[in-house]
Structure formats: C-alpha cells, structure tokens
PDB file of C-alpha atoms and ligand atoms in Angstrom:
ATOM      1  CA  UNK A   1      82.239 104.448  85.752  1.00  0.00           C
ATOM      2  CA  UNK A   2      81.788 101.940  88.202  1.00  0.00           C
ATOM      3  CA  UNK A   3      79.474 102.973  91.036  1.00  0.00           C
ATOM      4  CA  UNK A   4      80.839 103.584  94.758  1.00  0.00           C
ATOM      5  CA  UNK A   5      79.127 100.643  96.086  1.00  0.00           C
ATOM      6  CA  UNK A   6      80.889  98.468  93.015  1.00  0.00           C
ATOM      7  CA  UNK A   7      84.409  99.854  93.996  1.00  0.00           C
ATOM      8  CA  UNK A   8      83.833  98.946  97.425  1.00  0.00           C
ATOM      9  CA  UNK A   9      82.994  95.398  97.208  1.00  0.00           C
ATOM     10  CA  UNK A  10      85.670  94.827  94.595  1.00  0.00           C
ATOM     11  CA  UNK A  11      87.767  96.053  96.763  1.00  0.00           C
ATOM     12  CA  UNK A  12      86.861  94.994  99.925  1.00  0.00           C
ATOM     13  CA  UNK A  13      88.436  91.279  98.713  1.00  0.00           C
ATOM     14  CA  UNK A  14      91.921  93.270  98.699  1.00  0.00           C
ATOM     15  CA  UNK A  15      93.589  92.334 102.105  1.00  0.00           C
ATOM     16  CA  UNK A  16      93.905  94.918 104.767  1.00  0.00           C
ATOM     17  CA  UNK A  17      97.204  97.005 105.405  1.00  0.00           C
ATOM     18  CA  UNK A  18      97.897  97.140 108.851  1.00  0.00           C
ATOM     19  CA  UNK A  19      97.285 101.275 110.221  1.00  0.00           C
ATOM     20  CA  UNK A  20      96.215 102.465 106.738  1.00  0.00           C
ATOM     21  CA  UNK A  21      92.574 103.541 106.192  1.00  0.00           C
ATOM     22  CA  UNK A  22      91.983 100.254 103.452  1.00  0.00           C
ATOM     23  CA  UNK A  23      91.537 100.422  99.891  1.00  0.00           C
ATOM     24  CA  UNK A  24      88.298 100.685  99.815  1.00  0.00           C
ATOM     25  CA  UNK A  25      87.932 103.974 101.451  1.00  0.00           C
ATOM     26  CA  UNK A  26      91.482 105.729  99.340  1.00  0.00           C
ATOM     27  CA  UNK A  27      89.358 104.888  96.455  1.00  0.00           C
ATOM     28  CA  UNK A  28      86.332 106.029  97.193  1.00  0.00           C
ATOM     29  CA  UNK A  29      88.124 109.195  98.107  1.00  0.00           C
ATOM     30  CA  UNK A  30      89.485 109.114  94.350  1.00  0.00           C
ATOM     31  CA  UNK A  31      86.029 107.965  93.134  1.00  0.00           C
ATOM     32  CA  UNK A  32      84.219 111.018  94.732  1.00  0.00           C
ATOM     33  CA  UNK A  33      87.127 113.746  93.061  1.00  0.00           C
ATOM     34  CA  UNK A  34      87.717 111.753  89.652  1.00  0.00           C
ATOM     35  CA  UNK A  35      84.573 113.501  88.360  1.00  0.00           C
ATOM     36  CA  UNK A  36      84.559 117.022  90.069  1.00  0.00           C
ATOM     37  CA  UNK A  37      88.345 117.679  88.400  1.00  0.00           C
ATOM     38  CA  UNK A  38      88.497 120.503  85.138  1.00  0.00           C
ATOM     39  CA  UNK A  39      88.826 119.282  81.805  1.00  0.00           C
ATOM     40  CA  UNK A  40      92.887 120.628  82.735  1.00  0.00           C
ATOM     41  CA  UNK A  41      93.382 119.267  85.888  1.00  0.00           C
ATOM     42  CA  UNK A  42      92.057 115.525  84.098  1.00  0.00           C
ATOM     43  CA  UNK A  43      94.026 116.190  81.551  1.00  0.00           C
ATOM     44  CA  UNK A  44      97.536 116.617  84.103  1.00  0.00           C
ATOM     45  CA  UNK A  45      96.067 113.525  85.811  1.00  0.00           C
ATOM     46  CA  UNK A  46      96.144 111.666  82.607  1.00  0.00           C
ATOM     47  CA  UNK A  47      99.615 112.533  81.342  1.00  0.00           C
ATOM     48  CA  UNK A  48     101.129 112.440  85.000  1.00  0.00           C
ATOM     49  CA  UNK A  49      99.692 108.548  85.427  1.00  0.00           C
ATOM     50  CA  UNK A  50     100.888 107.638  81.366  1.00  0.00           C
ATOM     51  CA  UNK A  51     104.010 106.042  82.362  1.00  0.00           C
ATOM     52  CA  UNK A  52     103.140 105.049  86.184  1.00  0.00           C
ATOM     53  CA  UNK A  53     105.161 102.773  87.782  1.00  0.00           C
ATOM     54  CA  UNK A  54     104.483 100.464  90.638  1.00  0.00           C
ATOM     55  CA  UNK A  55     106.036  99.401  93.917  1.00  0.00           C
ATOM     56  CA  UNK A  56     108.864  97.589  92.283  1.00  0.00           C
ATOM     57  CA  UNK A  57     109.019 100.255  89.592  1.00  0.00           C
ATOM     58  CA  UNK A  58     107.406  98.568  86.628  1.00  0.00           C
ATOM     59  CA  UNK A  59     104.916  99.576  84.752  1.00  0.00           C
ATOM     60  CA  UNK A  60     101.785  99.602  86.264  1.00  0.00           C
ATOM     61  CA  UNK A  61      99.158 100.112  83.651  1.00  0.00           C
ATOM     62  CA  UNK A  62      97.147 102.517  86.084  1.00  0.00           C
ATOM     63  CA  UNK A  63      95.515 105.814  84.760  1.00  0.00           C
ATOM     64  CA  UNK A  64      92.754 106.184  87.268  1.00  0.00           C
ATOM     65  CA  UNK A  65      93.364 108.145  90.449  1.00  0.00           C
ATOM     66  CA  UNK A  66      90.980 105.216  91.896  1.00  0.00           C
ATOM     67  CA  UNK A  67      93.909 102.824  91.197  1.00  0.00           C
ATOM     68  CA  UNK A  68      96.918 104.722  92.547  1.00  0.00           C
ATOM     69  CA  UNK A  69      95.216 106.125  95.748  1.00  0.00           C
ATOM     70  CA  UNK A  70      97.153 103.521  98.210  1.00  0.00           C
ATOM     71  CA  UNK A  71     100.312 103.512  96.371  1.00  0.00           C
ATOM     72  CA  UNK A  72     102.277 105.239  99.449  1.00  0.00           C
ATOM     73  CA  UNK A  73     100.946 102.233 101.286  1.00  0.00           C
ATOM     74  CA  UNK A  74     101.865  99.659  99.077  1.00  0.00           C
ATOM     75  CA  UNK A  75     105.458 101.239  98.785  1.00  0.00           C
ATOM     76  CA  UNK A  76     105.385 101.564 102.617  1.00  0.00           C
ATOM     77  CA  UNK A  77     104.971  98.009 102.417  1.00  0.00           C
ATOM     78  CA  UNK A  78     107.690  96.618 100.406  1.00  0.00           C
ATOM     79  CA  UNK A  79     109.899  98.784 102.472  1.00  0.00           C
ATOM     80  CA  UNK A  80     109.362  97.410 105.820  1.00  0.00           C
ATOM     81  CA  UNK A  81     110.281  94.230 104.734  1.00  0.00           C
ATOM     82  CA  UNK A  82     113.669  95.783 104.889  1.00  0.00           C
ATOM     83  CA  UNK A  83     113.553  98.487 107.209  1.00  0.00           C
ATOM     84  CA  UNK A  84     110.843  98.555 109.592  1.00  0.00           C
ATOM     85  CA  UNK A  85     110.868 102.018 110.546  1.00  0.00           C
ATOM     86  CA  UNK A  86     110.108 102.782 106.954  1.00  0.00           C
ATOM     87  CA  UNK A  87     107.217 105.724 106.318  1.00  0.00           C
ATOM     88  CA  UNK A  88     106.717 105.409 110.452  1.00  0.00           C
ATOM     89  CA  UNK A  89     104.620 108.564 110.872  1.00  0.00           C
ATOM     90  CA  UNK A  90     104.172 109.598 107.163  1.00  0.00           C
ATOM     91  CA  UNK A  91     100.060 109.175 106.927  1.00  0.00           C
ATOM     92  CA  UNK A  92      99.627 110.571 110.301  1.00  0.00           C
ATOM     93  CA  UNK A  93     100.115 113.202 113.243  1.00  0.00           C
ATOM     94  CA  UNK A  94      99.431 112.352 116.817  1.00  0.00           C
ATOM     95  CA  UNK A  95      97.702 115.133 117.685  1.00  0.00           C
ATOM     96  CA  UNK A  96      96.612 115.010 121.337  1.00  0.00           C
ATOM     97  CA  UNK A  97      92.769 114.651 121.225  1.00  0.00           C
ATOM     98  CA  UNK A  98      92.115 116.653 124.579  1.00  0.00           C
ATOM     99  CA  UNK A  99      94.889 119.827 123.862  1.00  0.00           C
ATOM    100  CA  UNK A 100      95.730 122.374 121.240  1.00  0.00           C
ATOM    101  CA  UNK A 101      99.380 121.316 120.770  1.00  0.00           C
ATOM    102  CA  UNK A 102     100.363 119.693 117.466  1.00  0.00           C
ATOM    103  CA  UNK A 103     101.841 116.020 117.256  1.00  0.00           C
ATOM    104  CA  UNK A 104     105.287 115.684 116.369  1.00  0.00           C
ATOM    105  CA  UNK A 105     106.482 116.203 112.162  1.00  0.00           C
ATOM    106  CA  UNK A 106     110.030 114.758 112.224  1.00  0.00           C
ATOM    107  CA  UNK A 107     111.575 116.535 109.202  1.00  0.00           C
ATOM    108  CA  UNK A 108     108.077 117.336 107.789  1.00  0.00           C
ATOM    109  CA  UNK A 109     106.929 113.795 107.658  1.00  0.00           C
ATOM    110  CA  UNK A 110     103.608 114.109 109.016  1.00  0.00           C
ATOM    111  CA  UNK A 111      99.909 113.909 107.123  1.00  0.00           C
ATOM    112  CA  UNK A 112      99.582 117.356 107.042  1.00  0.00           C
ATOM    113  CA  UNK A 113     103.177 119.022 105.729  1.00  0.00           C
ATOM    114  CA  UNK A 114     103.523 116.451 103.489  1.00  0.00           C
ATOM    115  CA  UNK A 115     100.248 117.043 101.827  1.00  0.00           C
ATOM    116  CA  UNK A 116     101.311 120.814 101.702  1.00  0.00           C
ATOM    117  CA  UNK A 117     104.680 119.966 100.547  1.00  0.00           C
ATOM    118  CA  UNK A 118     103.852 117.198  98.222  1.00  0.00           C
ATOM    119  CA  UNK A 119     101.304 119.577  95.921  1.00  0.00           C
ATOM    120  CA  UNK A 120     103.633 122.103  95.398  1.00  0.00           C
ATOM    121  CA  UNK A 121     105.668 119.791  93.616  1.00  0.00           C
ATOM    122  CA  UNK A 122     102.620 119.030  92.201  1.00  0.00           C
ATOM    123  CA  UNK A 123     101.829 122.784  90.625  1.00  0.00           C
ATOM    124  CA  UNK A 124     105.800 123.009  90.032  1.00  0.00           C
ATOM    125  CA  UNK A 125     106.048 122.016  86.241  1.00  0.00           C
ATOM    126  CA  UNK A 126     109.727 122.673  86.339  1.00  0.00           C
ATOM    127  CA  UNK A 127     109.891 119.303  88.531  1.00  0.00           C
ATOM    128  CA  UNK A 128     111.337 116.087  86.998  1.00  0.00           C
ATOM    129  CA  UNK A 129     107.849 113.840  85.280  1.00  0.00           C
ATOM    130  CA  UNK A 130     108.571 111.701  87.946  1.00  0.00           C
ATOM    131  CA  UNK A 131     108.655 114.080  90.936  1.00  0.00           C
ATOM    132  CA  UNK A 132     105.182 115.336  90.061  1.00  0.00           C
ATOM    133  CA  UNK A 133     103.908 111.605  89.858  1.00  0.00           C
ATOM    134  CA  UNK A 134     104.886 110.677  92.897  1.00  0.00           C
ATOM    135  CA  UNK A 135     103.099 113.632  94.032  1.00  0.00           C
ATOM    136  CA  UNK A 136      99.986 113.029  92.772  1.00  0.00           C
ATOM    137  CA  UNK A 137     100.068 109.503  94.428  1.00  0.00           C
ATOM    138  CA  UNK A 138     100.855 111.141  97.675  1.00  0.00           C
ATOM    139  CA  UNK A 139      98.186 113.745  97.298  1.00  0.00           C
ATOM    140  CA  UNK A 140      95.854 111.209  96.760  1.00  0.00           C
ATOM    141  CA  UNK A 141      96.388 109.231  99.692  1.00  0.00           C
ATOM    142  CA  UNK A 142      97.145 111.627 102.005  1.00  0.00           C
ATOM    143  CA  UNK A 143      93.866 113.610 102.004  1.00  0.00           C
ATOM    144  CA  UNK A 144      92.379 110.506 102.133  1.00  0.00           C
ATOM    145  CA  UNK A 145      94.141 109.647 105.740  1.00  0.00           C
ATOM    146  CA  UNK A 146      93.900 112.764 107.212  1.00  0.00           C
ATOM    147  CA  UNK A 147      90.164 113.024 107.586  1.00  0.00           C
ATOM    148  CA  UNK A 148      90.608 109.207 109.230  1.00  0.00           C
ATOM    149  CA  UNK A 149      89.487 110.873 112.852  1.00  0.00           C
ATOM    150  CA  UNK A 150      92.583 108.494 114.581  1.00  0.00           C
ATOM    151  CA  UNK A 151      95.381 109.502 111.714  1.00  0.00           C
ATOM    152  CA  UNK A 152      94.604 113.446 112.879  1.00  0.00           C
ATOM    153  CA  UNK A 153      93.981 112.876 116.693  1.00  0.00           C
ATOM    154  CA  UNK A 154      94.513 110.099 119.483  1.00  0.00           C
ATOM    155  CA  UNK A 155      94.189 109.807 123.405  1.00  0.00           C
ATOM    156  CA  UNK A 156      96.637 108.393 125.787  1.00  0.00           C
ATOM    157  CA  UNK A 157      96.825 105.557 124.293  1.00  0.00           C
ATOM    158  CA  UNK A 158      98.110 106.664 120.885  1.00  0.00           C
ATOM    159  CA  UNK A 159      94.965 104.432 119.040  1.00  0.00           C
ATOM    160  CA  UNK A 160      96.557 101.598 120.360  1.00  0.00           C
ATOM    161  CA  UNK A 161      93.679 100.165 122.780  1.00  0.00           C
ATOM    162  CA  UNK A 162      92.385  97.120 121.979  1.00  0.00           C
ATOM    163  CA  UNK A 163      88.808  96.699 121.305  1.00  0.00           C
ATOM    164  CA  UNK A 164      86.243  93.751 120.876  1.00  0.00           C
ATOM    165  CA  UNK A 165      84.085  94.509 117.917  1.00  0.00           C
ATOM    166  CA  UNK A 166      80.537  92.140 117.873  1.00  0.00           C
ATOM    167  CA  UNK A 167      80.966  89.962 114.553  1.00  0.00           C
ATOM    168  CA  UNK A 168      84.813  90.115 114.044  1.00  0.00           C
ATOM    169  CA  UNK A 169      86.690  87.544 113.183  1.00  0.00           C
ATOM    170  CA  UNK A 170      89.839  87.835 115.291  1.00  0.00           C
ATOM    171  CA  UNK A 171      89.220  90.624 118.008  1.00  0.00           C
ATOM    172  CA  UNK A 172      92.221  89.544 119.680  1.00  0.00           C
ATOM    173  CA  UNK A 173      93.797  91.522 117.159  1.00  0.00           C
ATOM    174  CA  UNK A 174      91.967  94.322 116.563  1.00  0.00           C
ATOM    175  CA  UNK A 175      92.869  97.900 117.989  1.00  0.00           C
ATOM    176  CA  UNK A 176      90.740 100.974 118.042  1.00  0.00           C
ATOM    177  CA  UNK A 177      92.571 102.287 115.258  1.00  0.00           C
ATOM    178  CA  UNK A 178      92.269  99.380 113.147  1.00  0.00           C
ATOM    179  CA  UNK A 179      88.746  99.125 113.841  1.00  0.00           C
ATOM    180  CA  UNK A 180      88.265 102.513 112.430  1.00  0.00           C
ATOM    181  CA  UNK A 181      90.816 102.219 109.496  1.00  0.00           C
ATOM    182  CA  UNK A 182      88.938  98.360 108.605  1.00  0.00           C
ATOM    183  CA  UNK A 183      85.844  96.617 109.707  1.00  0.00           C
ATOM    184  CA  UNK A 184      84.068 100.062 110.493  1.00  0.00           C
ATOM    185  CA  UNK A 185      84.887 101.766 106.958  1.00  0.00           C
ATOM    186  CA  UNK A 186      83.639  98.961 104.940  1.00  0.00           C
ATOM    187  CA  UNK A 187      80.095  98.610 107.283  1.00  0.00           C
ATOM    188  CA  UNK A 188      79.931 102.658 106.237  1.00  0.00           C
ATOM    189  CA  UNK A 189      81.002 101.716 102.514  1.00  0.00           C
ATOM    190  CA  UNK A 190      78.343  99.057 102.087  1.00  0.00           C
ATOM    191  CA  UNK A 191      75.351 100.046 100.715  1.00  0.00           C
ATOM    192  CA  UNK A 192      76.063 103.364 101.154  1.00  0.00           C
ATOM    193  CA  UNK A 193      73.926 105.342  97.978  1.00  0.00           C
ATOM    194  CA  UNK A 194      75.560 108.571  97.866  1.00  0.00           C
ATOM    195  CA  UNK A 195      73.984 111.574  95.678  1.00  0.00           C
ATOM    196  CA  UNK A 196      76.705 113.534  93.628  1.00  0.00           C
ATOM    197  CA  UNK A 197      77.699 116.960  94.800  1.00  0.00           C
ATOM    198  CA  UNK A 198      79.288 119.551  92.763  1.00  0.00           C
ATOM    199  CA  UNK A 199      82.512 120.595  93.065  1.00  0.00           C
ATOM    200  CA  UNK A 200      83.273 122.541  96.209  1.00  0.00           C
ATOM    201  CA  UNK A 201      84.970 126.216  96.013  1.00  0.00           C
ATOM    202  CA  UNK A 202      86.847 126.087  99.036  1.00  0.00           C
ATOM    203  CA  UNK A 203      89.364 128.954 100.343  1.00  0.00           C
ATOM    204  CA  UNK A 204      92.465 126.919  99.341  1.00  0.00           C
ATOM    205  CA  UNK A 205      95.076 128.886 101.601  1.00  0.00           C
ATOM    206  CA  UNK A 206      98.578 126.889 101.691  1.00  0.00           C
ATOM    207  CA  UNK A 207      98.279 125.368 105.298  1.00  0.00           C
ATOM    208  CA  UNK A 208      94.270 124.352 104.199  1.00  0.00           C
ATOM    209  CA  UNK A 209      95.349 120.938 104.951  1.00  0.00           C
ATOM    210  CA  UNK A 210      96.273 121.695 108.639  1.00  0.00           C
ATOM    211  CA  UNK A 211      93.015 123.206 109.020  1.00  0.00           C
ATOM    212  CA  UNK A 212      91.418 119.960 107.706  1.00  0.00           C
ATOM    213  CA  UNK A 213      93.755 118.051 110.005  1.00  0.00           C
ATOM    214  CA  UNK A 214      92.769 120.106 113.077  1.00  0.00           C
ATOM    215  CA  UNK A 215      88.781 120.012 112.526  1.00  0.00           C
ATOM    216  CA  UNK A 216      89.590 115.874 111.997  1.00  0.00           C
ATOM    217  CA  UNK A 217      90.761 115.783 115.268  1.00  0.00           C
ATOM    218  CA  UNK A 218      87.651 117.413 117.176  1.00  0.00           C
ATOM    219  CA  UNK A 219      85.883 114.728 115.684  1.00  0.00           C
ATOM    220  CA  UNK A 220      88.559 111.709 116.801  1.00  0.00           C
ATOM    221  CA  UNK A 221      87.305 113.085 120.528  1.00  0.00           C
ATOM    222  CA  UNK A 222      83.277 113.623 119.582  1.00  0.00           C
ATOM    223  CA  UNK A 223      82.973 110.578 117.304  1.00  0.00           C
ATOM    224  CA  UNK A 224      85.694 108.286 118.448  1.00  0.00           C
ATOM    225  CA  UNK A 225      86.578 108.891 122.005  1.00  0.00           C
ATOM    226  CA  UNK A 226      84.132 110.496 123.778  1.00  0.00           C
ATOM    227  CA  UNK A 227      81.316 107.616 123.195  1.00  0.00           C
ATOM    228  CA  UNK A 228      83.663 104.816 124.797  1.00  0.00           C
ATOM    229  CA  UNK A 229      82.691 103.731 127.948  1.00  0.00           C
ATOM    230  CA  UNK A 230      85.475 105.154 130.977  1.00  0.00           C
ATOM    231  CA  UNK A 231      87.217 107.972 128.338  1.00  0.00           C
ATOM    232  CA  UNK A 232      88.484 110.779 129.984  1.00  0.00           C
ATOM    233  CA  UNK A 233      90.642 113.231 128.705  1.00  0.00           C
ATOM    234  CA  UNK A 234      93.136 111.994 131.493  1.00  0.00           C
ATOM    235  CA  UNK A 235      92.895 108.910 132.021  1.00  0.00           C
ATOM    236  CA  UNK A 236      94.951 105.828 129.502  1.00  0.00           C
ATOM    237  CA  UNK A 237      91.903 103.041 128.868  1.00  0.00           C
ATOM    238  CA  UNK A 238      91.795  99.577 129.582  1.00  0.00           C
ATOM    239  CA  UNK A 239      91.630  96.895 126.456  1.00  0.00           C
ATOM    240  CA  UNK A 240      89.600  95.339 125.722  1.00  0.00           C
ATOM    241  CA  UNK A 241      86.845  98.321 125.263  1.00  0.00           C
ATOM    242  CA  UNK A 242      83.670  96.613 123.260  1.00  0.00           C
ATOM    243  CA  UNK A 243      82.305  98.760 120.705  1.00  0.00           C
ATOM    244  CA  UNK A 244      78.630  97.822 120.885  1.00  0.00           C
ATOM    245  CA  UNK A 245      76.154  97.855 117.486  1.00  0.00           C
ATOM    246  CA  UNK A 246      74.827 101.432 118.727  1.00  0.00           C
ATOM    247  CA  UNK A 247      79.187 102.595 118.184  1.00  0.00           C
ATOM    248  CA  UNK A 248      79.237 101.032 114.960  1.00  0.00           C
ATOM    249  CA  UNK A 249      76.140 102.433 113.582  1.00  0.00           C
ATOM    250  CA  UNK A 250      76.892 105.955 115.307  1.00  0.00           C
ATOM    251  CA  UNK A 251      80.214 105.703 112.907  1.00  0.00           C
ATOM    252  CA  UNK A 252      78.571 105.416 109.557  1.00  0.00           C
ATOM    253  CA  UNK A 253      77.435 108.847 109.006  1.00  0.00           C
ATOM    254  CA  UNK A 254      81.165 110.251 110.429  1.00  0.00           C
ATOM    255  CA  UNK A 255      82.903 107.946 108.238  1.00  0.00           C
ATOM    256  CA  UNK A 256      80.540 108.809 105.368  1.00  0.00           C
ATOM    257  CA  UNK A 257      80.959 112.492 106.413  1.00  0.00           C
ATOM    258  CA  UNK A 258      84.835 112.249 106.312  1.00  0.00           C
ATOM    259  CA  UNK A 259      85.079 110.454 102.871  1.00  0.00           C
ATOM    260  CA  UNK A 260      82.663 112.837 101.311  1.00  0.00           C
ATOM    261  CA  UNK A 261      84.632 115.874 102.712  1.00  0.00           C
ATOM    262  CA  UNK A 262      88.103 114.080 101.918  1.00  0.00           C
ATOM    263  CA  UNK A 263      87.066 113.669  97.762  1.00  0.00           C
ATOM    264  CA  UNK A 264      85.573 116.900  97.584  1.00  0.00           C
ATOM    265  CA  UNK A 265      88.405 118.725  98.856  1.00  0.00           C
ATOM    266  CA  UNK A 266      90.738 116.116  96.937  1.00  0.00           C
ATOM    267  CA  UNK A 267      89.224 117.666  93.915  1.00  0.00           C
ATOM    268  CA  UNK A 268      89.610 121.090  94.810  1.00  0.00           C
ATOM    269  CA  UNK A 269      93.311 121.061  95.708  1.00  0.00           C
ATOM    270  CA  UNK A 270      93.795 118.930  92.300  1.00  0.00           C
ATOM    271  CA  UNK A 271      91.761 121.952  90.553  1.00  0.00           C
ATOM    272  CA  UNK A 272      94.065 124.845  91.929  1.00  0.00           C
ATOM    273  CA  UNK A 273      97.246 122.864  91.614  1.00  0.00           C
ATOM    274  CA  UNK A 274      96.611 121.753  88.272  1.00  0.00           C
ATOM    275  CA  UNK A 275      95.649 124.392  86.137  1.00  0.00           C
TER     276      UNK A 275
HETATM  277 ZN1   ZN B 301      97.988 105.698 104.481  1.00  0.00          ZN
END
C-alpha cells in the first residue's frame, strides 16, 4: 500500500473541484480507514466496488475506497454542466459559526442527514447492489467533508470572503473556503509522517454524524475564524483578508487533526454497518 505522503503527491496533479475538500484529502480519509476495516466489512467493500461504475456509468475498474472517495464530486460535476443547481448543498450545512441553530437540510440534503441516511442503505442488504454502492461512495465522501471546519460552520459571509494567500498563484480567485478545501490541505498533506492508530471504538449512536458535524463547527470559529484579523461574531468581513505564514502553519495540525478523526471514524461506521 502506497504510503499517505505517495497518495498525496499523486494526487495533488489531479485538478481542483471548485468547494470540495480535493482529492487528496477524500483519499487520505479512505487511506487512513482502508486498513482499520474487519476482515467482513473489507470483504462488503470488495463485493460492493466489483462492478463499480463511474460518472458516465461505465465501468470503472475501482476496488479501493481510496479511488471512489470523490465520486459524489465527480458526479456533481458532470451534472452541473446541465443543471447548475445540481448537489447545491449536498457536502455541506451552513451552520452559523457564532449560534446553536442548525443550517438549513432542504429535503435531507445536507452533510450530516445524508451521511445518516446514506449508511442505512448501506447496512440494508435487502437494497438493490446498486443502492448500497452508491452508498458506500457517499459514505466515503461525506465523512470526509464534514470534518472540513467551513463544510460544518461559516460566518456572515457564508465562506465566501476572499482571501490573499502568500505564494498562490491566482489569489484573485481564491476564497476562504477554497483556501481551506485546496492550497491549505495539500501544505498539511505534504510531508506529513503520520503513525498508524488502531481502530477507534466509538459510541456509534444514529445521529453520531451530527455530533461530528457540530464539534467541526467549534473548530470553523477557533481554527478558521477567530484568528482572522477584524472577525467578530457580528460583523460580515472585508476581502481581501491575507492569511499570513503564521495562519497557514497554525492550520496544519487542525487539518491533520480533522483527516485523522474523519478516517478513523470512516472506519468505524464502515465496521458497524458492515457486519
Ligand atoms: Zn464533497
């Protein structure tokens, strides 16, 4: 098995989706899990992936969870080409960063109730082949994006602002989200050397994810908001905001943090549901 730091920077050449955490960090997510699952829950993995098909529905000759973890974006994708509203909202919640509302989940679609909703089809093995798949891709992902501080909690400015990040190539571009989901993720990813943990027994209740969701969010205002200059709870903020070297490095152990938590708990959901 290819080492984290090996996935990365094959990875890294991928381009980036636009408001997705990249690539890179849905499989390291899947790297981290892939060897923390049961013998049965590999074994489920393996015959769910044997006939996977990609975004245009052929045959995509995947059978590692590292390969399929950004299907949803890569479907997501293709399907704004025809609709844009396509997926809006599905890898995310707007929780407010500074109150203990929830964001809005039209019709479920949200990070959290689809994650909640998407592995019981998983455990279900009356479900269509297919279903359960599709599941599993979802799955994937979607623990992957919720413990992305900005797809579990945003300011005013709904991750929108637009920041200048020292050594970017087009900062005209870039917003605070982005930064987070892109050029910050892959400074954490590189060299990073992590040391293998064992599986985690976690209390798996059904709404587990929301919990996750909710303890991402006090981090989007500890880790993300609070250290930029002018945030207040508030107040909207001004683009550009430049985050300096001392915000970038400040973000590799949180990023590190949320990846590590994100596979390990991957693994443990993929445990209980497939047994
Ligand atoms: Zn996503």
């Amino acid at each position: 098995m290819r080492t984290l730091r090996q996935l990365a920077g094959l990875l890294i050449l991928l381009p980036l989706p636009a408001l997705a955490w990249n690539a890179a960090g849905h499989a390291a997510v899947a790297a981290i899990a892939t060897p923390l699952l049961t013998p049965q829950a590999s074994a489920q993995v393996r015959a769910l992936l044997a006939g996977d098909l990609d975004r245009h529905g052929q045959p995509s000759g995947r059978t590692q969870l590292t390969e399929i973890a950004s299907w949803p974006d890569e479907i997501r994708d293709e399907a704004v080409k025809t609709d844009p509203a396509a997926f809006r909202g599905w890898h995310v919640r707007a929780n407010p960063v500074c109150a203990d509302t929830l964001g809005a989940c039209p019709d479920g679609h949200c990070v959290d109730q689809l994650i909640i909703r998407q592995a019981a089809i998983l455990a279900d093995r009356t479900q269509p082949l297919r279903a359960r798949n599709e599941a599993l891709k979802w799955v994937v992902h979607l623990v992957g994006d919720l413990h992305m501080p900005l797809h579990s909690g945003v300011n005013a400015n709904g991750g929108g602002v637009r920041v200048e990040l020292a050594g970017y190539r087009r900062p005209e571009r870039l917003s605070l989200h982005e930064a987070w989901d892109g050029p910050l993720l892959e400074h954490a990813l590189a060299g990073w050397e992590r040391q293998p943990r064992p599986a985690a027994r976690l209390p798996l209740t059904p709404d587990a994810p929301t919990h996750w969701m909710l303890e991402t969010r006090a981090l989007a205002l500890s880790a993300v908001y609070q250290p930029l200059p002018g945030f207040s709870c508030d107040a909207r903020l001004a683009s550009p905001i430049r985050l300096d070297e001392a915000y970038r490095e400040a973000s590799v152990a949180v990023i590190r943090q949320q990846i590590e938590r994100a596979g390990l708990r991957l693994a443990a959901l993929l445990n209980e549901r497939l047994r």
